[in-house]
mmCIF file with all atom_site columns, C-alpha atoms in Angstrom:
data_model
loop_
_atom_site.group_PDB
_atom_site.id
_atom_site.type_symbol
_atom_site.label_atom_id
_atom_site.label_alt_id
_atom_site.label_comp_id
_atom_site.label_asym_id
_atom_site.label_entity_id
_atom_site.label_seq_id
_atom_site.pdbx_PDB_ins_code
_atom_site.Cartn_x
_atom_site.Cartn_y
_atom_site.Cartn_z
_atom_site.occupancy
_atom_site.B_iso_or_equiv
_atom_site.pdbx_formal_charge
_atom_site.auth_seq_id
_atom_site.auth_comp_id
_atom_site.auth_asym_id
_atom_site.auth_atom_id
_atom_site.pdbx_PDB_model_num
ATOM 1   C CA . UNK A 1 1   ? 39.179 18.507 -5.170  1.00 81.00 ? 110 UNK A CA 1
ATOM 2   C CA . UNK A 1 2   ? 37.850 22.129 -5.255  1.00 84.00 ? 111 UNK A CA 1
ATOM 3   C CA . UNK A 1 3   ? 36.066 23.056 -1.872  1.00 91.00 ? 112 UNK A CA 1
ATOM 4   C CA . UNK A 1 4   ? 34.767 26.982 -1.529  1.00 95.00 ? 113 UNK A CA 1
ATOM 5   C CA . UNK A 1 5   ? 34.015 28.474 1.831   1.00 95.00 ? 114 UNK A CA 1
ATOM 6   C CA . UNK A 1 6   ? 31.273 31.079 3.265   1.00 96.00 ? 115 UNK A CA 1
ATOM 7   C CA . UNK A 1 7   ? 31.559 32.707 6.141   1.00 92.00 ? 116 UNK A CA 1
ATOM 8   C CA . UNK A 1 8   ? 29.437 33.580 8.176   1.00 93.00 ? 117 UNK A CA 1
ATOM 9   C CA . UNK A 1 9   ? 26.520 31.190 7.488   1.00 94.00 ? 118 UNK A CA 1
ATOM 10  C CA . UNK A 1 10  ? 23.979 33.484 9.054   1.00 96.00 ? 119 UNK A CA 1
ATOM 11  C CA . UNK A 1 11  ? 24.277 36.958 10.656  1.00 97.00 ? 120 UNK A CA 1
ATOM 12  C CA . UNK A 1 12  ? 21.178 39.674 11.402  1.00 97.00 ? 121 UNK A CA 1
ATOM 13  C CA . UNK A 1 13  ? 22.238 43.311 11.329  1.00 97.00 ? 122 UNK A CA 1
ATOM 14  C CA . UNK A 1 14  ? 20.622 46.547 12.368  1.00 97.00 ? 123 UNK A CA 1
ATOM 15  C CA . UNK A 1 15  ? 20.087 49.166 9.355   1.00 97.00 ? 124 UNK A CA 1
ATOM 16  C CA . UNK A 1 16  ? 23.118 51.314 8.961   1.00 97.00 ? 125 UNK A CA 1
ATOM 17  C CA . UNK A 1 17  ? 26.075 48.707 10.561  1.00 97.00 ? 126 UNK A CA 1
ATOM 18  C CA . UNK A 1 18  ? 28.861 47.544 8.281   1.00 97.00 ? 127 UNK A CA 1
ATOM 19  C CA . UNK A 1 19  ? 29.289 44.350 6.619   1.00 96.00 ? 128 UNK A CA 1
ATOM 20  C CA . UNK A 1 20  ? 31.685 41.952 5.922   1.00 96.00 ? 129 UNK A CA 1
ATOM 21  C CA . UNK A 1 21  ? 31.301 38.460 3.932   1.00 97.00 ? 130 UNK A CA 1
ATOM 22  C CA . UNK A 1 22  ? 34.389 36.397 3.321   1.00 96.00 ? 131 UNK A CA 1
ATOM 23  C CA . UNK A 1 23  ? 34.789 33.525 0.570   1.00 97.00 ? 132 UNK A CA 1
ATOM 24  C CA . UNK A 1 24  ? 37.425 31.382 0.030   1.00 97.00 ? 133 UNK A CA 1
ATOM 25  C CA . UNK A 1 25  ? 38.328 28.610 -2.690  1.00 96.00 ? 134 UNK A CA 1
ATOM 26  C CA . UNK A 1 26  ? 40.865 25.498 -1.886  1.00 95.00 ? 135 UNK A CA 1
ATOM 27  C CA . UNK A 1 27  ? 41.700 23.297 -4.323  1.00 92.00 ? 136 UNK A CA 1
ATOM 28  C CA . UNK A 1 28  ? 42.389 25.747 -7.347  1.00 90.00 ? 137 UNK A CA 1
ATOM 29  C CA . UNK A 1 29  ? 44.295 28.824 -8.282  1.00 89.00 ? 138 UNK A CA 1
ATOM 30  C CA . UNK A 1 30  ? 43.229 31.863 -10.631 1.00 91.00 ? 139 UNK A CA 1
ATOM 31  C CA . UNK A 1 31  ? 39.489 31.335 -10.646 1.00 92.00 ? 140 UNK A CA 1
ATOM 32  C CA . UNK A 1 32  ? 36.807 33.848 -11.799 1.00 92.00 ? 141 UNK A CA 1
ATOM 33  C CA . UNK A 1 33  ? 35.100 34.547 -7.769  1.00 95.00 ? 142 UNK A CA 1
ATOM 34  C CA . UNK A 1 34  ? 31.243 35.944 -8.101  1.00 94.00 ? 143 UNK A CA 1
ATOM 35  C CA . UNK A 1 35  ? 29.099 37.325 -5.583  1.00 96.00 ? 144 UNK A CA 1
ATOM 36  C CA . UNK A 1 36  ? 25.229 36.865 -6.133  1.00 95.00 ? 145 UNK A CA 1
ATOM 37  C CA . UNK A 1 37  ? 22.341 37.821 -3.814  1.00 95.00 ? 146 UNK A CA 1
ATOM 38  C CA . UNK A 1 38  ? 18.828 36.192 -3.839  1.00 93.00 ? 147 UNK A CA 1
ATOM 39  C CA . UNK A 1 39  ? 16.325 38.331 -2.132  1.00 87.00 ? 148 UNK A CA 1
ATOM 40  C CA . UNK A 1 40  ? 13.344 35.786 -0.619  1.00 79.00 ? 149 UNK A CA 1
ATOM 41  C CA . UNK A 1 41  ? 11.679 34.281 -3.945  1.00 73.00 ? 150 UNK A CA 1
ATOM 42  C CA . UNK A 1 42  ? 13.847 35.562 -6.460  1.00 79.00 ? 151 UNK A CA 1
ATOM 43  C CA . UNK A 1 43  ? 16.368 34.705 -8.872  1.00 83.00 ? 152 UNK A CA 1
ATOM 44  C CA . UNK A 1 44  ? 20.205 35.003 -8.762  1.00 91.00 ? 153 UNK A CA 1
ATOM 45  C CA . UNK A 1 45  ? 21.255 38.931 -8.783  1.00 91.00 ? 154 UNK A CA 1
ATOM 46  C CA . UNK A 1 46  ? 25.017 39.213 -9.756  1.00 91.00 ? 155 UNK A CA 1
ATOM 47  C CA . UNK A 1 47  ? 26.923 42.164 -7.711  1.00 94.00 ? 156 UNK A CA 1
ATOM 48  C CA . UNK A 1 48  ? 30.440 41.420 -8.556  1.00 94.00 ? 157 UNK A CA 1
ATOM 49  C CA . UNK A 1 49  ? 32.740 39.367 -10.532 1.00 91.00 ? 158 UNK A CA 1
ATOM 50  C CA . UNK A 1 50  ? 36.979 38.978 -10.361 1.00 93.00 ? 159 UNK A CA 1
ATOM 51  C CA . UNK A 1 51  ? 38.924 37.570 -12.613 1.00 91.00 ? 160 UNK A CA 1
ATOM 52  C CA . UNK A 1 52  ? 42.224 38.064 -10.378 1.00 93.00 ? 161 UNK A CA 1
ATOM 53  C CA . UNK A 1 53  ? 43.509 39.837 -7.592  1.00 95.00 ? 162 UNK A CA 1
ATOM 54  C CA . UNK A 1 54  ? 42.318 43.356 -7.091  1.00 93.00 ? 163 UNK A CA 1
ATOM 55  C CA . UNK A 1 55  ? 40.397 42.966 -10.395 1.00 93.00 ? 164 UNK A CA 1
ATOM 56  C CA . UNK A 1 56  ? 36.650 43.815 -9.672  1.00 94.00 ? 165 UNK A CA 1
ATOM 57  C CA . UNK A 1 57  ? 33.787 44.057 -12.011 1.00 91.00 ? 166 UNK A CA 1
ATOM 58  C CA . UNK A 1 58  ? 30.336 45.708 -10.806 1.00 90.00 ? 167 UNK A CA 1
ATOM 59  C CA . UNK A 1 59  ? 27.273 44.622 -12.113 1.00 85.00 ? 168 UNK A CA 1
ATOM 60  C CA . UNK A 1 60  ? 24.600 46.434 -9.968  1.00 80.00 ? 169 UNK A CA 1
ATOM 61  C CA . UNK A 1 61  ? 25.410 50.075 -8.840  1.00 65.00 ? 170 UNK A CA 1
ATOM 62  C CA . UNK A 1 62  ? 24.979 49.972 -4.909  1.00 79.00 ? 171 UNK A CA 1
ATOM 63  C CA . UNK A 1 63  ? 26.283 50.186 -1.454  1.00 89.00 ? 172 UNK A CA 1
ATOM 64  C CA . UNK A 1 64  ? 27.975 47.512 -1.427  1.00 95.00 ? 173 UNK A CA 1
ATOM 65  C CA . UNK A 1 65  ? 31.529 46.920 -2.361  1.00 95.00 ? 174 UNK A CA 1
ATOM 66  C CA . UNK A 1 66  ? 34.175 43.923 -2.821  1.00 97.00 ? 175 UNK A CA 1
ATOM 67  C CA . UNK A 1 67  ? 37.486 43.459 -2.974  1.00 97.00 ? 176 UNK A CA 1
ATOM 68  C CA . UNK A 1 68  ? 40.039 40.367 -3.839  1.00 97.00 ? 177 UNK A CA 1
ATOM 69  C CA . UNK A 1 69  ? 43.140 40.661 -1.805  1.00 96.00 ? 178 UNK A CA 1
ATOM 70  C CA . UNK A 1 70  ? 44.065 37.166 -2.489  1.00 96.00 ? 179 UNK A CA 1
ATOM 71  C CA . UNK A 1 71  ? 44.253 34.946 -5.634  1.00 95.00 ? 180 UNK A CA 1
ATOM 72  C CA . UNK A 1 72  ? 41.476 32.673 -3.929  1.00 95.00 ? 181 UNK A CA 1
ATOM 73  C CA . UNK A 1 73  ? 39.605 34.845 -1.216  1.00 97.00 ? 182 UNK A CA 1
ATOM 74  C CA . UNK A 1 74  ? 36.700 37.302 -2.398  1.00 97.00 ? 183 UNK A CA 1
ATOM 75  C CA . UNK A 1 75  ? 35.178 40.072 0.370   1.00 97.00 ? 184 UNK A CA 1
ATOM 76  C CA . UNK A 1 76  ? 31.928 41.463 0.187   1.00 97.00 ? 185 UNK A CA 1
ATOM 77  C CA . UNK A 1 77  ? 31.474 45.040 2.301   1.00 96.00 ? 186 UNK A CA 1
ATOM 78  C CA . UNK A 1 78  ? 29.276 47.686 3.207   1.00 96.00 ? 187 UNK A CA 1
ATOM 79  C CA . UNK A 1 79  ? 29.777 50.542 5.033   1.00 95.00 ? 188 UNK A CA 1
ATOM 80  C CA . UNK A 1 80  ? 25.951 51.455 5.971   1.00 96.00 ? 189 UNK A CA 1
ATOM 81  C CA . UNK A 1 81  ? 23.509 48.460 5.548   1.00 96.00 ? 190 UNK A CA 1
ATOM 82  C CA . UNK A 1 82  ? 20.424 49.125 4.129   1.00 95.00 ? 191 UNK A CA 1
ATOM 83  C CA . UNK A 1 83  ? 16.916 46.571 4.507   1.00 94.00 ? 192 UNK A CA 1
ATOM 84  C CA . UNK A 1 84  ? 17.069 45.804 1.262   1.00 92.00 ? 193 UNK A CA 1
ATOM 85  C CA . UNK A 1 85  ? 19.824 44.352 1.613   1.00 94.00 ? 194 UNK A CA 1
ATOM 86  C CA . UNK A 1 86  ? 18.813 41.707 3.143   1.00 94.00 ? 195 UNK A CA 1
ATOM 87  C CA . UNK A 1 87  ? 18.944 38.507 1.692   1.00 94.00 ? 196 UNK A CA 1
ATOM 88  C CA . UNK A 1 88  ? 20.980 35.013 0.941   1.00 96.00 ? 197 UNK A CA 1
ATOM 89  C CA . UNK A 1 89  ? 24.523 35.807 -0.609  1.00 97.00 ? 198 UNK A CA 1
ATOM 90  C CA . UNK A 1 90  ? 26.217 33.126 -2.359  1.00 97.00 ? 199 UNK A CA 1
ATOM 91  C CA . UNK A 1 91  ? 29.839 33.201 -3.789  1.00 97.00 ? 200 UNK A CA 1
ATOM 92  C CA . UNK A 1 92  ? 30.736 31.421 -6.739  1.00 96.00 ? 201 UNK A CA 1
ATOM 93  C CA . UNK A 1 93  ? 33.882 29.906 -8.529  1.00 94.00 ? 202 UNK A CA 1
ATOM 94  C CA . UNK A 1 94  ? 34.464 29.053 -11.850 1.00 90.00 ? 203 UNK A CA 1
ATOM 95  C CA . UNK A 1 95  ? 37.705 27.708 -13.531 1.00 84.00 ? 204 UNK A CA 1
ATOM 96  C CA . UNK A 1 96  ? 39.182 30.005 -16.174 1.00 72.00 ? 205 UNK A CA 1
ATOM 97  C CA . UNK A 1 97  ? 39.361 27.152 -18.505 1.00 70.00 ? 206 UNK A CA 1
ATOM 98  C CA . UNK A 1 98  ? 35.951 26.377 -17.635 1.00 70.00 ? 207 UNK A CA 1
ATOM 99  C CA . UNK A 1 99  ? 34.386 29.432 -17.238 1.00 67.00 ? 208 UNK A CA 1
ATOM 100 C CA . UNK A 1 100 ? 30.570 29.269 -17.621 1.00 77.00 ? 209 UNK A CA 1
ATOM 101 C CA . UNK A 1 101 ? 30.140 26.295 -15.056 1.00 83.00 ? 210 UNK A CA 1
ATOM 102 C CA . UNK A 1 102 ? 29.789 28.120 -11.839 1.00 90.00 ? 211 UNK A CA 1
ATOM 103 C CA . UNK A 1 103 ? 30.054 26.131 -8.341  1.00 92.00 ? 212 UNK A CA 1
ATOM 104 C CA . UNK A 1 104 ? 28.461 28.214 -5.554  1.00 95.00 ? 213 UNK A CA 1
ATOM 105 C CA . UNK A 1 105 ? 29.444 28.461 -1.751  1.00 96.00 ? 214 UNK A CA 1
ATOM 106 C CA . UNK A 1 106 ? 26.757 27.300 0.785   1.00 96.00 ? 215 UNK A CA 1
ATOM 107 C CA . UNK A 1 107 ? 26.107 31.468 1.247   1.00 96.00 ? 216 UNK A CA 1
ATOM 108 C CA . UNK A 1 108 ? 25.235 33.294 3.884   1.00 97.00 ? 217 UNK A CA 1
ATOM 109 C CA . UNK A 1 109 ? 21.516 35.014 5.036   1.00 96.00 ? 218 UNK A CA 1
ATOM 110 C CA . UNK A 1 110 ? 21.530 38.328 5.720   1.00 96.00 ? 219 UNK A CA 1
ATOM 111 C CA . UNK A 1 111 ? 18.676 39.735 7.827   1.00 96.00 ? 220 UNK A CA 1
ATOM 112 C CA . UNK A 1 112 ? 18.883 43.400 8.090   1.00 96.00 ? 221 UNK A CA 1
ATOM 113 C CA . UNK A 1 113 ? 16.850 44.714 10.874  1.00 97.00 ? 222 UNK A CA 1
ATOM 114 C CA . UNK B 2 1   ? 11.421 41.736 -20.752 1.00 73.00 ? 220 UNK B CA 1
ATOM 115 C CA . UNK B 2 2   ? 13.405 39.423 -18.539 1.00 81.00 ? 221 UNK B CA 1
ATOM 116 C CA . UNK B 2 3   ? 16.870 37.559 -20.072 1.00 88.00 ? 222 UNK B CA 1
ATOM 117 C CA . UNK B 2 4   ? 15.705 34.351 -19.052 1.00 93.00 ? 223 UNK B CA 1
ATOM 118 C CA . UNK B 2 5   ? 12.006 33.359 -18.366 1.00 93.00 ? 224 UNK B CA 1
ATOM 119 C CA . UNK B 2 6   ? 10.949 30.409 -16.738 1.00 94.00 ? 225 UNK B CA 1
ATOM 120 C CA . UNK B 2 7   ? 7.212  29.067 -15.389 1.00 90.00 ? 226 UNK B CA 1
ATOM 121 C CA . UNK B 2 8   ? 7.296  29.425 -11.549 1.00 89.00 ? 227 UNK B CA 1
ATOM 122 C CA . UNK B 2 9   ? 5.283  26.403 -10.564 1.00 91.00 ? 228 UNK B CA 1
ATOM 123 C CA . UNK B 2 10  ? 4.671  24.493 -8.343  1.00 95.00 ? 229 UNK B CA 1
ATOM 124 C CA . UNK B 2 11  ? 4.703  21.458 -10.793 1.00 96.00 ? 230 UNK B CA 1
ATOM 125 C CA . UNK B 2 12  ? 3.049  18.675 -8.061  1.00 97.00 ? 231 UNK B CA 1
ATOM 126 C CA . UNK B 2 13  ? 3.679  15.709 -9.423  1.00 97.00 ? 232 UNK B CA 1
ATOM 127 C CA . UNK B 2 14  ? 2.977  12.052 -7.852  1.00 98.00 ? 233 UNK B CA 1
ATOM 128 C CA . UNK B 2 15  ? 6.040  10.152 -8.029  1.00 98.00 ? 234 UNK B CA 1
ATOM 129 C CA . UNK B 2 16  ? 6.911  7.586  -11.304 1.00 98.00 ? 235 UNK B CA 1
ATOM 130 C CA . UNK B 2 17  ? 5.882  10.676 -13.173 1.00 98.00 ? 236 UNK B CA 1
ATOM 131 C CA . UNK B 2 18  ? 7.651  12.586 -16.397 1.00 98.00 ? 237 UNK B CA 1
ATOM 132 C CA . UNK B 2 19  ? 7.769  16.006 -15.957 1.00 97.00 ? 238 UNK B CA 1
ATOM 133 C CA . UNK B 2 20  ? 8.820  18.938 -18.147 1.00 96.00 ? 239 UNK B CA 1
ATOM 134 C CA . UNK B 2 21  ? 10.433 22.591 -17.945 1.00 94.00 ? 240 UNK B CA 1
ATOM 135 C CA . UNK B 2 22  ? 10.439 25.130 -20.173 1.00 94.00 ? 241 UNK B CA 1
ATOM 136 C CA . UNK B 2 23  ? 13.269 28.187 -20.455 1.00 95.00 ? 242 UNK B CA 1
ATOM 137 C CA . UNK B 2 24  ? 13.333 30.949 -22.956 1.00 96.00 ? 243 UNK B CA 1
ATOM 138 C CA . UNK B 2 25  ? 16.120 33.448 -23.221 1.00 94.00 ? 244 UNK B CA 1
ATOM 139 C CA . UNK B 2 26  ? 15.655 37.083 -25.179 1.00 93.00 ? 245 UNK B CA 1
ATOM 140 C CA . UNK B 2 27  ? 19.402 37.766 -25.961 1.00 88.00 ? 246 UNK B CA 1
ATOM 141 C CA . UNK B 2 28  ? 20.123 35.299 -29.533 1.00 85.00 ? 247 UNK B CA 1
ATOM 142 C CA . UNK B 2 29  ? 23.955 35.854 -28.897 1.00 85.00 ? 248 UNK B CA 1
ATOM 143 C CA . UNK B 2 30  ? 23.832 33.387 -25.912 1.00 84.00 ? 249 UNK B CA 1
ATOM 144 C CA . UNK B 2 31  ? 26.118 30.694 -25.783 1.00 82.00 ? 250 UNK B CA 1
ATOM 145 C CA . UNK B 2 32  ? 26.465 28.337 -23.347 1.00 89.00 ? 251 UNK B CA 1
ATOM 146 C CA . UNK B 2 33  ? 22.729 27.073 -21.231 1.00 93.00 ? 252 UNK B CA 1
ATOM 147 C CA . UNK B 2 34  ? 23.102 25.138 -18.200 1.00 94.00 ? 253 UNK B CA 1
ATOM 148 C CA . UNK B 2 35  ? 19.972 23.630 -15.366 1.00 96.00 ? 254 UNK B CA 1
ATOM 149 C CA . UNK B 2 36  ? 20.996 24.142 -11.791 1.00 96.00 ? 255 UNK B CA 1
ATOM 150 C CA . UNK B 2 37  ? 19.279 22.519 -9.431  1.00 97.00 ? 256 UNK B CA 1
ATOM 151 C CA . UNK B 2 38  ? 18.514 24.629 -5.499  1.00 96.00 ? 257 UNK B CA 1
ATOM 152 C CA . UNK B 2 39  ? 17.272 23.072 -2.756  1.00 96.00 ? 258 UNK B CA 1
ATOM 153 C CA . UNK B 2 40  ? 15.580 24.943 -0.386  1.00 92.00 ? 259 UNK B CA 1
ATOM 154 C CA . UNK B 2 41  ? 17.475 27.062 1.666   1.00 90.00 ? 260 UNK B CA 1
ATOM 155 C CA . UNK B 2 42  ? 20.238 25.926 0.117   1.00 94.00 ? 261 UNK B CA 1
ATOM 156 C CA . UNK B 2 43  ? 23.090 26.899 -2.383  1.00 95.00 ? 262 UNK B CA 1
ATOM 157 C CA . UNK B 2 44  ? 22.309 26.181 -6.251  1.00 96.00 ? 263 UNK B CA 1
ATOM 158 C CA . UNK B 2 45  ? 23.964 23.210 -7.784  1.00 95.00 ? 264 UNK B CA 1
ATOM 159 C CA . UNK B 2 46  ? 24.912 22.571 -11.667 1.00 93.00 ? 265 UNK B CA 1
ATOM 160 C CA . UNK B 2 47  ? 22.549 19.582 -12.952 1.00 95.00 ? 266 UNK B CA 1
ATOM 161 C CA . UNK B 2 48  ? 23.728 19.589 -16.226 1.00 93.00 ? 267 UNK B CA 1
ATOM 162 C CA . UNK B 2 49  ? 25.098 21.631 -19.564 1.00 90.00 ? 268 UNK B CA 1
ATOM 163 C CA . UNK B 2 50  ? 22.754 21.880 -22.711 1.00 92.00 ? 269 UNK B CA 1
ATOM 164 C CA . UNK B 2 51  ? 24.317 21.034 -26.006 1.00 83.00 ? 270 UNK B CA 1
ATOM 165 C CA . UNK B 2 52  ? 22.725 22.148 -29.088 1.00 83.00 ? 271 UNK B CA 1
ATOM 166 C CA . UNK B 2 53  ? 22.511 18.341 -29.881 1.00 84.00 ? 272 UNK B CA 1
ATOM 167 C CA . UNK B 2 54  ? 20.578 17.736 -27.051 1.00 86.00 ? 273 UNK B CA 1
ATOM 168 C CA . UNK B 2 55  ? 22.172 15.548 -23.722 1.00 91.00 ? 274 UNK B CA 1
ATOM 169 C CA . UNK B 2 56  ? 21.097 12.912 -21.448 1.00 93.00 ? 275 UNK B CA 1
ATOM 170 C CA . UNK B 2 57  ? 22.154 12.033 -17.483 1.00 94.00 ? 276 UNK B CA 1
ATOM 171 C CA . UNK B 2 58  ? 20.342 9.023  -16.702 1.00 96.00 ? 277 UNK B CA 1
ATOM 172 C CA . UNK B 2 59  ? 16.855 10.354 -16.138 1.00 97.00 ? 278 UNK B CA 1
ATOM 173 C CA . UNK B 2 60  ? 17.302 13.741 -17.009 1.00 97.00 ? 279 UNK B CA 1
ATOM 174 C CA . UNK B 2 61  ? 17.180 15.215 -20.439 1.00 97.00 ? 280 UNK B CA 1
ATOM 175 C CA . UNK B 2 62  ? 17.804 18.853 -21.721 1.00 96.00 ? 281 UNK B CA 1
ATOM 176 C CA . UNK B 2 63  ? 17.224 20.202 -24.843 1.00 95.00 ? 282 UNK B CA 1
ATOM 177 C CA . UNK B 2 64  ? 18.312 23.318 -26.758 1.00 94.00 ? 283 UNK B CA 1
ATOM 178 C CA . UNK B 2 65  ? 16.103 24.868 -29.496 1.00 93.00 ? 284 UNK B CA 1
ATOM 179 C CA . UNK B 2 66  ? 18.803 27.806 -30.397 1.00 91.00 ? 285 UNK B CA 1
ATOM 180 C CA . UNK B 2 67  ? 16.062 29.290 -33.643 1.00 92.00 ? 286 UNK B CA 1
ATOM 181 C CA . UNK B 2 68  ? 13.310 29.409 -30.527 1.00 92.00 ? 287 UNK B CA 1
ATOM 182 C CA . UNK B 2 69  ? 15.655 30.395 -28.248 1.00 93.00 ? 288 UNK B CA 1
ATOM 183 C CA . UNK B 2 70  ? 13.776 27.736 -26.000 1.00 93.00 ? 289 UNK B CA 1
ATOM 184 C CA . UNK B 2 71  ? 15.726 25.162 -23.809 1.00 95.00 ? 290 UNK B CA 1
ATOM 185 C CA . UNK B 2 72  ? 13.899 22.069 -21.706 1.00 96.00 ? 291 UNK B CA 1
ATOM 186 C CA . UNK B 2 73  ? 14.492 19.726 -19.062 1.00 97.00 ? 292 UNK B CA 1
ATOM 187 C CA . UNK B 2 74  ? 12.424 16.542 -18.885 1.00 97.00 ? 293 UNK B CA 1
ATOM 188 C CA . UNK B 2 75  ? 12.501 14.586 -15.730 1.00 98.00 ? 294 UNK B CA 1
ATOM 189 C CA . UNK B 2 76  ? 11.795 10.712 -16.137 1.00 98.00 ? 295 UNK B CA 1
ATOM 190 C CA . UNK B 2 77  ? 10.798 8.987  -13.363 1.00 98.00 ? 296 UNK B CA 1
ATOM 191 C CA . UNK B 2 78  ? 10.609 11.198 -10.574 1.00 98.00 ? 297 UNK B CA 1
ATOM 192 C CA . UNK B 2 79  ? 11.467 10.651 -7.242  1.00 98.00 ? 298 UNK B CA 1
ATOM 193 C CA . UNK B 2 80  ? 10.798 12.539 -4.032  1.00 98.00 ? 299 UNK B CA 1
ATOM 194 C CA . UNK B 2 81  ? 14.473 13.730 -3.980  1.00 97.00 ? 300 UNK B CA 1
ATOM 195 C CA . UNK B 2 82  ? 14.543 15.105 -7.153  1.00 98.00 ? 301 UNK B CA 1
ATOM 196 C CA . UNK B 2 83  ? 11.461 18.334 -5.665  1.00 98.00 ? 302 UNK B CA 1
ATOM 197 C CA . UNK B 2 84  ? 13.721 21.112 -5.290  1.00 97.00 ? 303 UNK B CA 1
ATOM 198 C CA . UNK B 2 85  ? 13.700 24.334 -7.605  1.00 96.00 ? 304 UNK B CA 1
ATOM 199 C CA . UNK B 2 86  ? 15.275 23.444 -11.041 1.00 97.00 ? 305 UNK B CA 1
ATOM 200 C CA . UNK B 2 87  ? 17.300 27.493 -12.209 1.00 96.00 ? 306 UNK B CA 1
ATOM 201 C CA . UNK B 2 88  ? 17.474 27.735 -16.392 1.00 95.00 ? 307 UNK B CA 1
ATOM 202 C CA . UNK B 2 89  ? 20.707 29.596 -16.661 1.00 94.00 ? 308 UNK B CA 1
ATOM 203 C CA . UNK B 2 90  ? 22.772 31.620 -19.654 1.00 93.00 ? 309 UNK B CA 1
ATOM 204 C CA . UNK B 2 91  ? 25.932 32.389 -20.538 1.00 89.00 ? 310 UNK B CA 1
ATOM 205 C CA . UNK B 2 92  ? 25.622 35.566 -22.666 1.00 80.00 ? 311 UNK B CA 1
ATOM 206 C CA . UNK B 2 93  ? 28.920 37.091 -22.663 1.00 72.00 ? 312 UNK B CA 1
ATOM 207 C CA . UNK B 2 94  ? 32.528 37.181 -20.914 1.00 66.00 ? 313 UNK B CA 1
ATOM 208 C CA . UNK B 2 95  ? 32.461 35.088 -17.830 1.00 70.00 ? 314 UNK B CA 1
ATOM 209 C CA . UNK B 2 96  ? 29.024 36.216 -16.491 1.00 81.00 ? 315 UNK B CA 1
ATOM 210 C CA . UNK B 2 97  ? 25.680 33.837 -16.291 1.00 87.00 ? 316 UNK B CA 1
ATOM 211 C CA . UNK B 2 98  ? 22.129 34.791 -16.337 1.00 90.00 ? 317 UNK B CA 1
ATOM 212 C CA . UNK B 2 99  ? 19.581 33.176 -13.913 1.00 92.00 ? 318 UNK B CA 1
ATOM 213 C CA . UNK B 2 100 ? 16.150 32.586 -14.424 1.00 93.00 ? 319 UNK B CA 1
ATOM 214 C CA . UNK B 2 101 ? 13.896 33.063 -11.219 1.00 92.00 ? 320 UNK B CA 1
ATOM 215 C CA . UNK B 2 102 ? 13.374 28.623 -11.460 1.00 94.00 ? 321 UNK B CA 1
ATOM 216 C CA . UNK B 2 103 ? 10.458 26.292 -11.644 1.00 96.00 ? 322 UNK B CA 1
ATOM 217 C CA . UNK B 2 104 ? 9.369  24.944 -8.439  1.00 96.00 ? 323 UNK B CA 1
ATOM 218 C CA . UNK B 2 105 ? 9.138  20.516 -8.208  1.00 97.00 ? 324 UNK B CA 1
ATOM 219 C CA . UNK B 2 106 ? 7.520  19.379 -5.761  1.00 98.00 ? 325 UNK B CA 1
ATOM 220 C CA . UNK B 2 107 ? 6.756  15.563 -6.192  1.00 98.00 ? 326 UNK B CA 1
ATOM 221 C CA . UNK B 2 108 ? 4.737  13.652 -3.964  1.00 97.00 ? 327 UNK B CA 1
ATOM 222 C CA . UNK B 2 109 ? 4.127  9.708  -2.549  1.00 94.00 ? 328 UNK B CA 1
#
C-alpha cells in the first residue's frame, strides 16, 4: 500500500531563517505531489503542484519555492521566512490514473517567530 | 466570491441525530466533487466522491445538484467519532482541487 511521509512534524523558526520541508511517497511511482498550507482556521491554500521530476507548477506567487529531485520526494524551501508564513503544511499525492482523489501527509506546523 | 462556499458551523448535534451540509461551487465547468473529512490538528482525509447520481457509504450520503451547482452530505446516525470538520472539495481543471474552508461537527452524548 501507498504510505506518504512529512518531515519534520513540527518546527518554530525565527523571521528571516530558511526552510526546508521534505515529503516522500512509498508504495507508488509517477504521482502528481502537492503542497498546501492552512493558516489557523482556514481552508486548504495550494502553493505547488508536480506532475514529475523537476516539473513544478506555482499556484500562489511567494517566497517560497519547491523542487522534485526525485520521482517520489517533493521539497518545500524558503530562503527568508516571513510570519505569515506560518502555518500547517500538508503534502499530497494523487495517482495519475486517479488524479482528483488526493491523500495528504500528516503535515507539518510551522510557527514563525 | 469564493470557488467553494461552505457554512462554518459549529453544527452541535446530540448523538442518534441526522445532520446535513451544504456546498456550493461558482465555477459550472467543475467536474469531479469530493467530502474530506479533518480532524483536528490533523491531516484531511477523503470521505467520499460525489456522483451526479447521488452515492451512499453506510451512513453517509452525498448528493450533487450540477444545475444548482449545490452538493450535500447527510450524516445518519451520528456518533461522537464522526465531530471533526467535514472540507467540500472541487476538481475544476487539470490535476488541481479546490477546498472549501469546512463545516465544523461537533456531536455530543
Amino acid at each position: 500500500s501507498q504510505t506518504i511521509h512529512q518531515w519534520p512534524a513540527t518546527l518554530v523558526q525565527p523571521v528571516g531563517s530558511p526552510l526546508s520541508l521534505e515529503c516522500t511517497v512509498e508504495g507508488t511511482s509517477n504521482p502528481n505531489l502537492y503542497w498546501y498550507r492552512q493558516a489557523a482556521g482556514r481552508g486548504l491554500q495550494l502553493l505547488f503542484y508536480s506532475v514529475g521530476i523537476g516539473q513544478i507548477s506555482s499556484e500562489v506567487p511567494q517566497n517560497l519555492s519547491a523542487s522534485r529531485p526525485q520521482d517520489r520526494q517533493f521539497i518545500l524551501s524558503s530562503k527568508k521566512l516571513l510570519l505569515s508564513d506560518s502555518g500547517f503544511y500538508l503534502c499530497a499525492w494523487t495517482a495519475t490514473s486517479r488524479a482528483y482523489e488526493q491523500y495528504f501527509g500528516p503535515g507539518t506546523r510551522l510557527t514563525v517567530t | 466570491r469564493k470557488e467553494v462556499e461552505q457554512d462554518p458551523g459549529p453544527f452541535n448535534v446530540p448523538e442518534g441525530a441526522t445532520v446535513a451540509f451544504n456546498c456550493t461551487y461558482s465555477n459550472s465547468a467543475s467536474q469531479s466533487f469530493f467530502w474530506y473529512r479533518q480532524d483536528c490538528r490533523k491531516e484531511p482525509k477523503l470521505l467520499m466522491s460525489v456522483y451526479s447520481s447521488g452515492n451512499e457509504d453506510g451512513r453517509f450520503t452525498a448528493q450533487l445538484n450540477r444545475a444548482s451547482q449545490y452538493i450535500s452530505l447527510l450524516i445518519r446516525d451520528s456518533k461522537l467519532s464522526d465531530s471533526a470538520t467535514y472540507l467540500c472539495v472541487v476538481a475544476i481543471y487539470g490535476n488541481k482541487l479546490v477546498f472549501g474552508a469546512g463545516t465544523i461537527l461537533r456531536v455530543k452524548s
